[in-house]
């Protein structure tokens, strides 16, 4: 789940090196759910419109926190 959370430096691993998503206040809180993720860095890669399994996991995590 830390892939989607901001680290101490304010960056989200899911956004990788895309500065617009990391720093721009209009984009930095819009989380994209990618098809798969970089195993070492956590950056989202693959299609961001194929959200099947990632979306299911996100929903389950949300429900477990309620």
Coordinates of N, CA and C in Angstrom, one line a residue:
X1 N 0.8 -1.2 0.0 CA 0.0 0.0 0.0 C 0.9 1.3 0.0
X2 N 2.1 1.2 0.4 CA 3.0 2.3 0.5 C 3.3 2.9 -0.9
X3 N 3.0 2.1 -1.9 CA 3.2 2.5 -3.3 C 2.4 3.8 -3.6
X4 N 1.3 3.9 -3.0 CA 0.3 5.0 -3.2 C 0.5 6.2 -2.2
X5 N 1.2 5.9 -1.1 CA 1.3 6.9 -0.1 C 2.6 7.8 -0.3
X6 N 2.5 9.1 0.2 CA 3.6 10.0 0.1 C 4.7 9.5 1.1
X7 N 5.9 9.6 0.7 CA 7.0 9.3 1.6 C 7.4 10.6 2.3
X8 N 8.5 10.5 3.1 CA 9.0 11.7 3.9 C 9.3 12.8 2.9
X9 N 9.7 12.5 1.7 CA 10.1 13.5 0.7 C 8.9 14.1 0.0
X10 N 7.7 13.6 0.3 CA 6.5 14.1 -0.3 C 6.2 13.5 -1.7
X11 N 7.0 12.5 -2.1 CA 6.8 11.8 -3.4 C 6.0 10.5 -3.2
X12 N 5.2 10.1 -4.2 CA 4.5 8.8 -4.2 C 5.3 7.9 -5.1
X13 N 5.7 6.7 -4.7 CA 6.4 5.8 -5.6 C 5.6 5.5 -6.8
X14 N 4.3 5.4 -6.8 CA 3.5 5.1 -7.9 C 3.7 6.0 -9.1
X15 N 4.1 7.3 -8.8 CA 4.3 8.3 -9.9 C 5.7 8.3 -10.5
X16 N 6.6 7.5 -9.9 CA 7.9 7.4 -10.4 C 8.5 8.8 -10.6
X17 N 9.1 9.0 -11.8 CA 9.8 10.2 -12.0 C 9.0 11.3 -12.7
X18 N 7.7 11.1 -12.8 CA 6.8 12.1 -13.4 C 6.6 13.3 -12.5
X19 N 7.3 14.3 -12.7 CA 7.3 15.5 -11.8 C 5.9 16.2 -11.7
X20 N 5.2 16.2 -12.8 CA 3.9 16.8 -12.8 C 3.0 16.1 -11.8
X21 N 3.0 14.8 -11.7 CA 2.2 14.1 -10.8 C 2.8 14.2 -9.4
X22 N 4.1 14.3 -9.2 CA 4.7 14.4 -7.9 C 4.5 15.8 -7.2
X23 N 4.6 16.8 -8.0 CA 4.6 18.2 -7.4 C 3.4 19.1 -7.7
X24 N 2.8 18.9 -8.8 CA 1.7 19.9 -9.2 C 0.5 19.6 -8.3
X25 N 0.0 20.7 -7.6 CA -1.1 20.5 -6.7 C -2.4 20.1 -7.3
X26 N -2.5 20.3 -8.6 CA -3.7 19.9 -9.3 C -3.6 18.4 -9.7
X27 N -2.5 17.8 -9.7 CA -2.3 16.4 -10.1 C -1.9 15.4 -9.0
X28 N -1.2 15.9 -8.0 CA -0.5 15.1 -7.0 C -1.4 14.2 -6.2
X29 N -2.7 14.5 -6.0 CA -3.6 13.7 -5.3 C -4.5 12.9 -6.1
X30 N -4.3 12.9 -7.4 CA -5.1 12.1 -8.3 C -4.4 10.8 -8.6
X31 N -4.8 9.7 -7.9 CA -4.0 8.4 -7.9 C -4.5 7.6 -9.1
X32 N -3.5 7.2 -9.9 CA -3.8 6.3 -11.0 C -3.5 4.9 -10.6
X33 N -4.3 3.9 -11.0 CA -4.2 2.5 -10.7 C -3.7 1.8 -12.0
X34 N -2.5 1.4 -12.0 CA -1.9 0.8 -13.2 C -2.0 -0.7 -13.3
X35 N -1.8 -1.2 -14.4 CA -1.9 -2.6 -14.7 C -0.9 -3.4 -13.8
X36 N 0.3 -2.9 -13.7 CA 1.3 -3.5 -12.8 C 2.3 -2.5 -12.4
X37 N 3.2 -2.8 -11.5 CA 4.1 -1.9 -10.9 C 5.6 -2.4 -10.9
X38 N 6.5 -1.4 -11.0 CA 7.9 -1.8 -11.0 C 8.2 -2.4 -9.6
X39 N 8.9 -3.6 -9.7 CA 9.1 -4.4 -8.5 C 10.0 -3.7 -7.4
X40 N 11.0 -2.9 -7.9 CA 11.9 -2.3 -6.9 C 11.5 -0.9 -6.5
X41 N 11.0 -0.1 -7.4 CA 10.7 1.3 -7.2 C 9.2 1.5 -6.9
X42 N 8.3 0.7 -7.3 CA 6.9 0.9 -7.1 C 6.2 1.7 -8.1
X43 N 6.9 2.2 -9.1 CA 6.3 3.1 -10.1 C 5.3 2.3 -10.9
X44 N 4.1 3.0 -11.1 CA 3.1 2.4 -11.9 C 3.5 2.3 -13.4
X45 N 3.4 1.1 -14.0 CA 3.7 0.9 -15.4 C 2.6 0.1 -16.0
X46 N 2.6 0.1 -17.3 CA 1.5 -0.6 -18.0 C 0.3 0.3 -18.1
X47 N -0.7 -0.2 -18.6 CA -1.9 0.6 -18.8 C -2.5 1.1 -17.5
X48 N -2.9 2.4 -17.5 CA -3.6 2.9 -16.3 C -5.1 2.8 -16.4
X49 N -5.6 2.3 -17.6 CA -7.0 2.2 -17.7 C -7.5 0.8 -17.5
X50 N -6.5 -0.2 -17.3 CA -6.9 -1.5 -17.0 C -6.8 -1.7 -15.5
X51 N -7.8 -1.3 -14.7 CA -7.7 -1.2 -13.3 C -8.3 -2.4 -12.6
X52 N -8.6 -3.5 -13.2 CA -9.3 -4.6 -12.6 C -8.8 -5.0 -11.3
X53 N -7.7 -5.7 -11.2 CA -7.2 -6.3 -10.0 C -6.7 -5.2 -9.0
X54 N -6.1 -4.1 -9.5 CA -5.6 -3.1 -8.6 C -6.9 -2.4 -8.0
X55 N -7.9 -2.2 -8.8 CA -9.1 -1.5 -8.3 C -9.8 -2.4 -7.2
X56 N -9.8 -3.7 -7.4 CA -10.4 -4.6 -6.4 C -9.6 -4.6 -5.1
X57 N -8.3 -4.6 -5.2 CA -7.5 -4.6 -4.0 C -7.7 -3.2 -3.3
X58 N -7.7 -2.1 -4.1 CA -7.9 -0.8 -3.4 C -9.3 -0.8 -2.7
X59 N -10.3 -1.3 -3.3 CA -11.6 -1.4 -2.6 C -11.6 -2.2 -1.4
X60 N -10.9 -3.3 -1.4 CA -10.8 -4.2 -0.2 C -10.0 -3.5 0.9
X61 N -9.0 -2.8 0.5 CA -8.2 -2.0 1.5 C -9.0 -0.9 2.1
X62 N -9.8 -0.3 1.3 CA -10.7 0.8 1.8 C -11.7 0.2 2.8
X63 N -12.3 -0.9 2.4 CA -13.3 -1.5 3.3 C -12.7 -2.0 4.6
X64 N -11.5 -2.5 4.6 CA -10.9 -3.0 5.8 C -10.6 -1.9 6.8
X65 N -10.4 -0.7 6.2 CA -10.1 0.5 7.1 C -11.4 1.1 7.7
X66 N -12.5 0.7 7.2 CA -13.8 1.4 7.7 C -14.3 0.8 8.9

